[in-house]
Backbone as a printed PyTorch tensor [residue, N CA C, xyz], in Angstrom:
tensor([[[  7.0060, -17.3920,  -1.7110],
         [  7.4970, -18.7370,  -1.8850],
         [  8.4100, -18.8590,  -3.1080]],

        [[  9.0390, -17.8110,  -3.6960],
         [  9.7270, -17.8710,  -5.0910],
         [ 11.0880, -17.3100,  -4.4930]],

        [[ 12.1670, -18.6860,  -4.9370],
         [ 13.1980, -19.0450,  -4.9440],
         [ 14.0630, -17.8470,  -5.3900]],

        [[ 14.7470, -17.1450,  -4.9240],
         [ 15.5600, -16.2410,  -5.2500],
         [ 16.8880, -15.8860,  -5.7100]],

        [[ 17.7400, -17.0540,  -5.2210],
         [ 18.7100, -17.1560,  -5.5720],
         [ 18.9990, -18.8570,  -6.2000]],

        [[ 19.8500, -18.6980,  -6.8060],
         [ 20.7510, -19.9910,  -7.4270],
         [ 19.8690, -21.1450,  -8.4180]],

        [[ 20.2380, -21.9740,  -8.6600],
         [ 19.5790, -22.4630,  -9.8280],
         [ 18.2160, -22.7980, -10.3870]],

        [[ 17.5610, -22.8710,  -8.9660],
         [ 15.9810, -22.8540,  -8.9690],
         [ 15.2480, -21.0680,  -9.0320]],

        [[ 16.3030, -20.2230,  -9.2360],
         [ 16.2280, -18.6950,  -9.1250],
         [ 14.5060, -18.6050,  -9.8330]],

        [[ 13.3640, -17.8270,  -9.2480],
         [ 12.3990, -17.5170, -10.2050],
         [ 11.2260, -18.8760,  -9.9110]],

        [[ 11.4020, -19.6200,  -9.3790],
         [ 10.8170, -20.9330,  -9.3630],
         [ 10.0460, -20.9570,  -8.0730]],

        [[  9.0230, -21.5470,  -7.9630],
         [  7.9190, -21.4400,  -6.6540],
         [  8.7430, -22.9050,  -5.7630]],

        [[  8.4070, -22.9170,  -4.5660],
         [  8.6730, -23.6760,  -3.2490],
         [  9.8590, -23.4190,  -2.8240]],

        [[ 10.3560, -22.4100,  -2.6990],
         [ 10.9730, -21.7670,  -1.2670],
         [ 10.4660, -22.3590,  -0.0450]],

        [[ 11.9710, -23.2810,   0.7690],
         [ 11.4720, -23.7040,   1.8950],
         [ 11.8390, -23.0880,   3.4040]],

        [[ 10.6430, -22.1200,   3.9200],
         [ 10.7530, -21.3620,   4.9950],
         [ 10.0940, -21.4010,   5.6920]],

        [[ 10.9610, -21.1620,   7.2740],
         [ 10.1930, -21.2600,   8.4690],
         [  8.9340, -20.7150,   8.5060]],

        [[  8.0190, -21.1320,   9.5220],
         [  6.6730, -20.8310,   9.7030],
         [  6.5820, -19.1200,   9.6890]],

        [[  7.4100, -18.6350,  10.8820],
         [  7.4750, -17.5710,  11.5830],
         [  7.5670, -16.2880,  10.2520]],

        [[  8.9390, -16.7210,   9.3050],
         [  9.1410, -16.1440,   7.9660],
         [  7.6680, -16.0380,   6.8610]],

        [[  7.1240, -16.9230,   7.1130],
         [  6.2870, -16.9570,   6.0140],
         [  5.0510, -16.3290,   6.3050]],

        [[  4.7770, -16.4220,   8.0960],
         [  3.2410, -15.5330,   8.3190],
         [  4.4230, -13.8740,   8.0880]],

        [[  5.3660, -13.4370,   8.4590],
         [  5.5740, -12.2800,   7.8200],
         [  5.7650, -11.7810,   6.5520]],

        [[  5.7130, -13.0050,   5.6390],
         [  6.0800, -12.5530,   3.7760],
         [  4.4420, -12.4990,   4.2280]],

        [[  3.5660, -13.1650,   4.5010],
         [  2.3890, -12.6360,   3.7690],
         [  1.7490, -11.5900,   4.1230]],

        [[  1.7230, -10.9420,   5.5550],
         [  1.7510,  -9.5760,   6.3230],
         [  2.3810,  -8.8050,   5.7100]],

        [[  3.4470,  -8.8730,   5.1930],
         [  3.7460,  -7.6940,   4.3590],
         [  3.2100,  -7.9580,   2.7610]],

        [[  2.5480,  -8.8200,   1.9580],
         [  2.0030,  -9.1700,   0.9920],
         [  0.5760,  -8.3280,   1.1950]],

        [[ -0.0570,  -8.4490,   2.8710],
         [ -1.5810,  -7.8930,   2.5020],
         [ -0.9220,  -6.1150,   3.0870]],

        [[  0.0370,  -5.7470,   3.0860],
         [  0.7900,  -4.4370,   3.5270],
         [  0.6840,  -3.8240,   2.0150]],

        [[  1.5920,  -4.2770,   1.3300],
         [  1.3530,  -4.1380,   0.2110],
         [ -0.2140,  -3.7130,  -0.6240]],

        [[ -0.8980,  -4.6430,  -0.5740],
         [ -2.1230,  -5.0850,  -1.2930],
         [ -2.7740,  -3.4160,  -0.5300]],

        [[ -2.3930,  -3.5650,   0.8550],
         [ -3.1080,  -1.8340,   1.0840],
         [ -3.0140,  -0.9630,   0.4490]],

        [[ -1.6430,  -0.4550,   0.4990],
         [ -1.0820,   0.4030,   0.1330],
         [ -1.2910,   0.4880,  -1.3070]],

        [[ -1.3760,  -0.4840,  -2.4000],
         [ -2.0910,  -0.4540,  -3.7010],
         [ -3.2240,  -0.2330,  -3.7290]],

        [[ -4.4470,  -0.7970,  -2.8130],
         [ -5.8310,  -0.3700,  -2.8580],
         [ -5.4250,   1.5020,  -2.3140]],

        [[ -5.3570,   1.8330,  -1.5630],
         [ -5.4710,   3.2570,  -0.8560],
         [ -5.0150,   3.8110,  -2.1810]],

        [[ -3.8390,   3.6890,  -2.7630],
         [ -3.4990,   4.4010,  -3.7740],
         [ -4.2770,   4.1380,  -5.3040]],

        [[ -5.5990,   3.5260,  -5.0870],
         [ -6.2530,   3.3550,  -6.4290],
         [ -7.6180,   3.9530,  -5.6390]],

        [[ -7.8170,   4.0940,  -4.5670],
         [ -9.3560,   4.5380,  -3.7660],
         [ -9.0330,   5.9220,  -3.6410]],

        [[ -7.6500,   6.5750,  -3.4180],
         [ -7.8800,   7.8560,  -2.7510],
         [ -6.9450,   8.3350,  -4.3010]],

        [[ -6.7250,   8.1730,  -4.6960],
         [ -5.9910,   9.2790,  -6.0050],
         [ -4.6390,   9.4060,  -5.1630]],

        [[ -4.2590,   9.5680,  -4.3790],
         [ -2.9990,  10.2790,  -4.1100],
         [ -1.9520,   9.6740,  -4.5010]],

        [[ -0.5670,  10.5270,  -4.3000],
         [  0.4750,  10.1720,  -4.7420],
         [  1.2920,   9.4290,  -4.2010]],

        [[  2.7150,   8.7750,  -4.2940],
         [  3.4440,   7.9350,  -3.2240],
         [  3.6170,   8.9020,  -2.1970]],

        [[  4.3580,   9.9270,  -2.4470],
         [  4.5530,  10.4790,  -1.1940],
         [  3.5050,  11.1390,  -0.3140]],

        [[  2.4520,  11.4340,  -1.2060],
         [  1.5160,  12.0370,  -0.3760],
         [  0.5870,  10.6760,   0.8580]],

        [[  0.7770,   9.7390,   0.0410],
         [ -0.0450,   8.3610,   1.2140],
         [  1.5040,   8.3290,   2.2530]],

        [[  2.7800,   8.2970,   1.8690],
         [  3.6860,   8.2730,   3.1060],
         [  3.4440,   9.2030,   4.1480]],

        [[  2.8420,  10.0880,   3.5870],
         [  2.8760,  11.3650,   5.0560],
         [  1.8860,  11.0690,   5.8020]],

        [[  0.8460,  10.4200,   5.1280],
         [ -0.3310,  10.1980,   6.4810],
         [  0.2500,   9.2340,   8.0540]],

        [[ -0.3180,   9.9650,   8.8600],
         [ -0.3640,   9.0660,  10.4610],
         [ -1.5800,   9.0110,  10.6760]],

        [[ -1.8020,   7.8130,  11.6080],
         [ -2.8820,   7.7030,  12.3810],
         [ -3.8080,   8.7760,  12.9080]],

        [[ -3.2910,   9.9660,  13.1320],
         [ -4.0070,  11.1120,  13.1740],
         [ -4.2370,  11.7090,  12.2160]],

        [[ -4.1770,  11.4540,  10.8300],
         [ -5.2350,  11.6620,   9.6360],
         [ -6.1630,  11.1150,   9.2510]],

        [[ -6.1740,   9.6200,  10.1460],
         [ -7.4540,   9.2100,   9.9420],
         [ -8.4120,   9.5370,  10.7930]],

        [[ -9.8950,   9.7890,  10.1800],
         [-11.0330,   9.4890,  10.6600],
         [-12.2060,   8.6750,  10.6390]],

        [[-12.2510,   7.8890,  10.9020],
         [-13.2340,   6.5350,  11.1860],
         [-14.4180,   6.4800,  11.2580]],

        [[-14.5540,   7.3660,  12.7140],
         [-16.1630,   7.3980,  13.4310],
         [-16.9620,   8.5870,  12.9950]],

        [[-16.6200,   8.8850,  11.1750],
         [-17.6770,   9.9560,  10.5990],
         [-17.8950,   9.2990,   9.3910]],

        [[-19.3610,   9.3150,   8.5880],
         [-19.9960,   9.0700,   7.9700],
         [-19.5710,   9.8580,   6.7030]],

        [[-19.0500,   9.2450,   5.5300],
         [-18.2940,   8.2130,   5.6350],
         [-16.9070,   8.7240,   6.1340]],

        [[-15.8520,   8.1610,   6.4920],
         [-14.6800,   7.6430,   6.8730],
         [-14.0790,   8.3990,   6.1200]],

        [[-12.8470,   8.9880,   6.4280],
         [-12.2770,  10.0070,   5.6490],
         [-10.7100,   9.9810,   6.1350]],

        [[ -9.7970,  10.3430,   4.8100],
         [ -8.2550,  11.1260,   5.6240],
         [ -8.0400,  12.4290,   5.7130]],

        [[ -7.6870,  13.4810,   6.2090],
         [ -7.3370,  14.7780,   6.1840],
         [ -5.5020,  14.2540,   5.6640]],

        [[ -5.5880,  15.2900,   4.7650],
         [ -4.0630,  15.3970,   4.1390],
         [ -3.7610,  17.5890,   4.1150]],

        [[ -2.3500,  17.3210,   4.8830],
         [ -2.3460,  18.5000,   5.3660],
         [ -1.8920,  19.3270,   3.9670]],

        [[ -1.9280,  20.3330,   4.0320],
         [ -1.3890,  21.5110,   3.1030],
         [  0.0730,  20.9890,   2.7730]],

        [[  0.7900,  21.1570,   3.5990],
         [  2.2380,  21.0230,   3.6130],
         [  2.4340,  19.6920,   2.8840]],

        [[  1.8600,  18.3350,   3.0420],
         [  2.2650,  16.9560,   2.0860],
         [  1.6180,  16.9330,   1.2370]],

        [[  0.8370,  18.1880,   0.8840],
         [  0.2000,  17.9040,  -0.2200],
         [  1.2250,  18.8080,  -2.0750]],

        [[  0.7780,  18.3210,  -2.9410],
         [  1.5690,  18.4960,  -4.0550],
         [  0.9040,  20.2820,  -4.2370]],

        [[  0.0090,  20.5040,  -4.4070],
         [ -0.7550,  21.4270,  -4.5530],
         [ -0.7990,  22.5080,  -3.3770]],

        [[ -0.3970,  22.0180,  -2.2670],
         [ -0.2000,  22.4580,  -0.7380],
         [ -1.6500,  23.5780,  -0.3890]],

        [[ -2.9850,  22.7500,  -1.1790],
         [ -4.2910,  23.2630,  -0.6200],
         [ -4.6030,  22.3280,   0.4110]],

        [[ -3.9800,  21.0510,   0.9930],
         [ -4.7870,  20.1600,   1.8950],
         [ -6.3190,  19.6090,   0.9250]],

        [[ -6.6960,  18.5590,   1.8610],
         [ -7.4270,  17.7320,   1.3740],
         [ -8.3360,  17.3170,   2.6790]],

        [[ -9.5680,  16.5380,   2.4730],
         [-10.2340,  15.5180,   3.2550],
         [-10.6410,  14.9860,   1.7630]],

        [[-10.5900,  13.8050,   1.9950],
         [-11.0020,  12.8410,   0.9600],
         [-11.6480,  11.4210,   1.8300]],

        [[-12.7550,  11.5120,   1.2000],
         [-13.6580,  10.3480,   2.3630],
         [-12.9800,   8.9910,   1.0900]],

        [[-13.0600,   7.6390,   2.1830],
         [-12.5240,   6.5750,   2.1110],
         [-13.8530,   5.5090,   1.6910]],

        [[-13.4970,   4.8160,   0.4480],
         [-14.3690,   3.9880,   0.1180],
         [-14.5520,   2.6080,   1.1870]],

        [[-15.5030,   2.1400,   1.6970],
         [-16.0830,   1.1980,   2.7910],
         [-14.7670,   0.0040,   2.0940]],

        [[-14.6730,   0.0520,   1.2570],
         [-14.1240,  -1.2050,   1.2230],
         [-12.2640,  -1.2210,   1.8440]],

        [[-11.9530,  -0.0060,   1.8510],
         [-10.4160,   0.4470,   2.1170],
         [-10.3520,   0.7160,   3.4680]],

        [[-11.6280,   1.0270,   4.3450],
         [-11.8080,   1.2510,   5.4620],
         [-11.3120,   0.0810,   6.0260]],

        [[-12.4500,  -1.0200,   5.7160],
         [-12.5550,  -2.5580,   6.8340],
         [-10.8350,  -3.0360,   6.3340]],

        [[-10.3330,  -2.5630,   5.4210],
         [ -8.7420,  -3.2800,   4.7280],
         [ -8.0350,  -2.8290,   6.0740]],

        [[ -8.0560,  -1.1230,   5.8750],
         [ -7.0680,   0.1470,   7.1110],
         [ -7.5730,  -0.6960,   8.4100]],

        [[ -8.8960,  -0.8470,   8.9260],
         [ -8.8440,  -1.4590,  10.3770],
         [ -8.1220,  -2.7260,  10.5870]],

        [[ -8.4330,  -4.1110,   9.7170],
         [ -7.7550,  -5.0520,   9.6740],
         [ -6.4140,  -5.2430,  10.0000]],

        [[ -5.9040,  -4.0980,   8.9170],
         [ -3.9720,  -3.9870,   9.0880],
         [ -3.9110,  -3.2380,  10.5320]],

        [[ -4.7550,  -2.2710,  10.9140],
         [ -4.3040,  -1.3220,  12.0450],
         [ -4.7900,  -2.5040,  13.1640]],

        [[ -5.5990,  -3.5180,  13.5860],
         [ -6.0860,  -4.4960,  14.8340],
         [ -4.6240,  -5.5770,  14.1710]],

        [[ -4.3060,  -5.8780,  13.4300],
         [ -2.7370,  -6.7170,  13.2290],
         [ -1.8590,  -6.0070,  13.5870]],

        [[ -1.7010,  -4.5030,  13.3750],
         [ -0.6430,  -3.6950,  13.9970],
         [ -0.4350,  -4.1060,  15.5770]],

        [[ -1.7940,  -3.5010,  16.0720],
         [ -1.8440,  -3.2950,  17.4790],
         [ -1.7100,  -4.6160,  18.1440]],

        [[ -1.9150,  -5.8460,  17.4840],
         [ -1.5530,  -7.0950,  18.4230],
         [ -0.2530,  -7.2500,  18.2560]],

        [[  0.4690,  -6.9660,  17.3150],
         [  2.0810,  -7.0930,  17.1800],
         [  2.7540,  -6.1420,  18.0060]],

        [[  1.7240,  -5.4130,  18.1570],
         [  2.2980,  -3.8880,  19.0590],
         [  2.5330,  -4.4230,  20.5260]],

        [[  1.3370,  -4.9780,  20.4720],
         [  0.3400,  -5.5670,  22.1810],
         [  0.1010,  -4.2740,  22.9420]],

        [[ -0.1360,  -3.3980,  21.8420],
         [ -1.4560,  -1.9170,  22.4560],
         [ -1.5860,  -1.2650,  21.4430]],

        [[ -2.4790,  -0.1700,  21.3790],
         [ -2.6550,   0.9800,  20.6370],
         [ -1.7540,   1.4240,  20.4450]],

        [[ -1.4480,   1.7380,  19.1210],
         [ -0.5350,   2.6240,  18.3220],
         [ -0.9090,   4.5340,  18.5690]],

        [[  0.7120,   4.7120,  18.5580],
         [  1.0200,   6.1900,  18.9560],
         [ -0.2680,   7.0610,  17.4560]],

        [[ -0.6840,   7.9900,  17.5660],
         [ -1.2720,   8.8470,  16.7130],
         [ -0.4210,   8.9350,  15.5890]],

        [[  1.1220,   9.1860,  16.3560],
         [  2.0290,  10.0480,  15.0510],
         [  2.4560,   8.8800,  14.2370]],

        [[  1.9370,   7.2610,  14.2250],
         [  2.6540,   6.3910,  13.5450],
         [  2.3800,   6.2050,  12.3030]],

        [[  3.2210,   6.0360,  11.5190],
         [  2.6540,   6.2770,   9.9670],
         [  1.0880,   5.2980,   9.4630]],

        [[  0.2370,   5.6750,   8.7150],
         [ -0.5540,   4.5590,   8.8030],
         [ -0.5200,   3.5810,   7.4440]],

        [[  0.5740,   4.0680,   6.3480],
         [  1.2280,   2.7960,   5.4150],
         [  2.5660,   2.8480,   6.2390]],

        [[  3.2890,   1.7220,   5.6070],
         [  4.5440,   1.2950,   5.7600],
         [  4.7100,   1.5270,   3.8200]],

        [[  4.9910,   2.3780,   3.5860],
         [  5.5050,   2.9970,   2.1650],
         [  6.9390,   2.6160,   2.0010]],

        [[  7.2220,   1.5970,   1.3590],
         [  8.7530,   1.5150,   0.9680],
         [  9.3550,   2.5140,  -0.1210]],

        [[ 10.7440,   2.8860,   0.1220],
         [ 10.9220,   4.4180,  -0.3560],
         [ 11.1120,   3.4410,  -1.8210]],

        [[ 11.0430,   2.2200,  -2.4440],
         [ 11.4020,   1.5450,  -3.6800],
         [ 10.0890,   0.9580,  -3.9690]],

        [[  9.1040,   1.5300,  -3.7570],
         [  7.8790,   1.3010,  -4.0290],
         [  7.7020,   0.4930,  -5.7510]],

        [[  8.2860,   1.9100,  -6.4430],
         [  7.5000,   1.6350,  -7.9910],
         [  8.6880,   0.1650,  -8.3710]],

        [[ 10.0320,   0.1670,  -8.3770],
         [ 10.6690,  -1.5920,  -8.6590],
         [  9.5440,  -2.6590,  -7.6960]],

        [[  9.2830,  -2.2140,  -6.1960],
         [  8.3400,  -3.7490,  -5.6530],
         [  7.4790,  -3.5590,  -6.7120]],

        [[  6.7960,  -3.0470,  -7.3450],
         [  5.4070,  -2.7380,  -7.9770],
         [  6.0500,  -3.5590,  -8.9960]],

        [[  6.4100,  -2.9740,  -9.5150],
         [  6.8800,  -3.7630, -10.6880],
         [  6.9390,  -5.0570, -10.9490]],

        [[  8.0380,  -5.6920,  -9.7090],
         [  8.1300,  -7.2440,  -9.3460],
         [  6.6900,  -7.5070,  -8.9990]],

        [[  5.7330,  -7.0640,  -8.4420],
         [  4.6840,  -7.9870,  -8.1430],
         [  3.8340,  -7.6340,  -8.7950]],

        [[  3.2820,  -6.8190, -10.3400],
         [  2.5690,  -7.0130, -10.8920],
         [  3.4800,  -8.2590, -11.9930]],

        [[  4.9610,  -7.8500, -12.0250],
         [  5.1920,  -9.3040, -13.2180],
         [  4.5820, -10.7520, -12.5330]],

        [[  5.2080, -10.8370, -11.1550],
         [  4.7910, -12.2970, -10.5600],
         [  2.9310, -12.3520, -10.6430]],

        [[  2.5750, -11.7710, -10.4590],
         [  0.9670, -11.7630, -10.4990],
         [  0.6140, -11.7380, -12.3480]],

        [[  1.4200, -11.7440, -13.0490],
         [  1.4220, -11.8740, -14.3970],
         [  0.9210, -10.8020, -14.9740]],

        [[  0.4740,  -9.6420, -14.8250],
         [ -0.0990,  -8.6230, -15.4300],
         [  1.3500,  -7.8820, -16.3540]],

        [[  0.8100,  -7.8580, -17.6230],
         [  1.3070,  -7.1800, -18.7410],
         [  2.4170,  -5.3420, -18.2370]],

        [[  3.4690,  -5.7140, -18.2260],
         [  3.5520,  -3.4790, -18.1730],
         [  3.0470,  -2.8390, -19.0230]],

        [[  3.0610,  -3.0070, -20.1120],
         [  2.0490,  -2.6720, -21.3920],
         [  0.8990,  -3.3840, -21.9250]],

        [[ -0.1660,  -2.6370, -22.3450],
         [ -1.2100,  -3.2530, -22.7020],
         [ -1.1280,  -3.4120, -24.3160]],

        [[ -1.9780,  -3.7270, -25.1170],
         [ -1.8120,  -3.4790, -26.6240],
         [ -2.1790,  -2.1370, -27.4120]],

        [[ -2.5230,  -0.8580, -26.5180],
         [ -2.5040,   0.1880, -26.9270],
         [ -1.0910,   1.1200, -26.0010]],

        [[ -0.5080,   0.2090, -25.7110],
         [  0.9890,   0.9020, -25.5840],
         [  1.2200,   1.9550, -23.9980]],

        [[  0.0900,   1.6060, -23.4320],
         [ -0.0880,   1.7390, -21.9700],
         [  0.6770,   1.6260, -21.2130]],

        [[  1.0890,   2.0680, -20.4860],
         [  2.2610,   1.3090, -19.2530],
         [  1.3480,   1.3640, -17.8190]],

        [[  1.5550,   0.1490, -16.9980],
         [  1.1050,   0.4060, -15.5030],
         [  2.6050,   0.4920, -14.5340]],

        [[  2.2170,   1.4570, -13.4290],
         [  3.0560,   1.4040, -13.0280],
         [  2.4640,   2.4010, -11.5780]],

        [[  3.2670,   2.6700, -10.2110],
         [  2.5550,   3.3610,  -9.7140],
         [  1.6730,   4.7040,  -9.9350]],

        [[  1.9730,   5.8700, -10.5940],
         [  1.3680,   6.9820, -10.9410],
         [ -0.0680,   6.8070, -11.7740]],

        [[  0.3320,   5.5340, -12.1720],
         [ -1.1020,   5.1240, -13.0960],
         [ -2.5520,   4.5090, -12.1590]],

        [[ -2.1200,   4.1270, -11.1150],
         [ -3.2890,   3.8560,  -9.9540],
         [ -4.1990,   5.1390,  -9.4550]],

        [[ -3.0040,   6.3670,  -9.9660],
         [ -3.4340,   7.9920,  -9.0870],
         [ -4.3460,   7.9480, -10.1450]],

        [[ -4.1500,   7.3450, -11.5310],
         [ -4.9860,   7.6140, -13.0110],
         [ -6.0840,   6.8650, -12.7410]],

        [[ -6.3390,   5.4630, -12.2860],
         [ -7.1980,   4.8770, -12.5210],
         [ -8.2170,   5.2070, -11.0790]],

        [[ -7.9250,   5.6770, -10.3240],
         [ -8.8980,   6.7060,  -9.2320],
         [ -9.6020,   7.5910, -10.0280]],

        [[ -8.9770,   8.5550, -10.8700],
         [ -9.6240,   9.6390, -11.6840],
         [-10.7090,   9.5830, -12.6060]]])
C-alpha cells in the first residue's frame, strides 16, 4: 500500500484494485517464506533457488529437503529435516499454488519463487518493517546473516 511514485512517494494508501492487492500480499507471504526457509534451513540464496518440488519430502517424520551435491556450495549434498513450523508455511503456499494452477504442480517446479534481487527486496522490506541494518554493536542484517542466525 506505499505510494511509489510522485509527491506522496514513501507514504501509505496506495489506491489499488482488489485483484492487485490479493497479489501484493501473495507475494508478501512468498516472501515471508522464503525468509523463514532461509532462517530454518541455513542455506544459501542460491542453494534454496535450486530446490523443486521433488526435493521435498513431507510424508517422513520429520519433513525434510534433499539438496543435491551439484547446488550445493560444498557439493557433499544434504537432507536437512524442516522445522513443523516451515512445513504447514511450504504446504499453505504449495495448496495456493495449486488453486492458481487449478492442479498439481509439475515435480520439476521450483518450490521458492527466489527473486534473482533478493538481498535490495530484503533490504526494502526490513527498512519498511522498520528494523535497524545495523544494530548498536555494528552488526549488519542482511540476507547471508539469516544462514547466521540458523547456526
Amino acid at each position: 500500500m506505499t505510494i511509489r511514485t510522485g509527491k506522496n512517494k514513501g507514504q501509505l494508501g496506495a489506491n489499488i484494485r482488489d485483484e492487485v492487492r490479493a497479489a501484493r500480499i501473495r507475494l508478501g507471504n512468498e516472501r515471508a517464506l522464503i525468509y523463514s526457509a532461509l532462517v530454518y534451513t541455513g542455506l544459501r540464496k542460491g542453494e534454496l533457488d535450486s530446490l523443486t518440488l521433488a526435493h521435498l519430502i513431507l510424508d517422513s517424520e520429520p519433513a525434510r529437503l534433499t539438496l543435491k551435491a551439484k547446488d550445493e556450495k560444498a557439493k557433499r549434498g544434504a537432507v536437512l529435516p524442516l522445522h513443523p513450523a516451515l512445513v504447514e508455511a511450504i504446504k499453505a503456499n504449495l495448496t495456493e499454488r495449486e488453486e492458481l494452477n487449478g492442479g498439481p504442480l509439475p515435480l520439476d517446479t521450483s518450490l521458492f519463487n527466489v527473486p534473482p534481487a533478493l538481498s535490495k527486496i530484503f533490504n526494502r522490506d526490513i527498512k519498511l518493517a522498520g528494523i535497524e541494518k545495523r544494530d548498536a554493536l555494528d552488526r549488519v542484517i542482511d540476507v547471508h546473516s539469516l544462514r547466521h542466525s540458523h547456526a
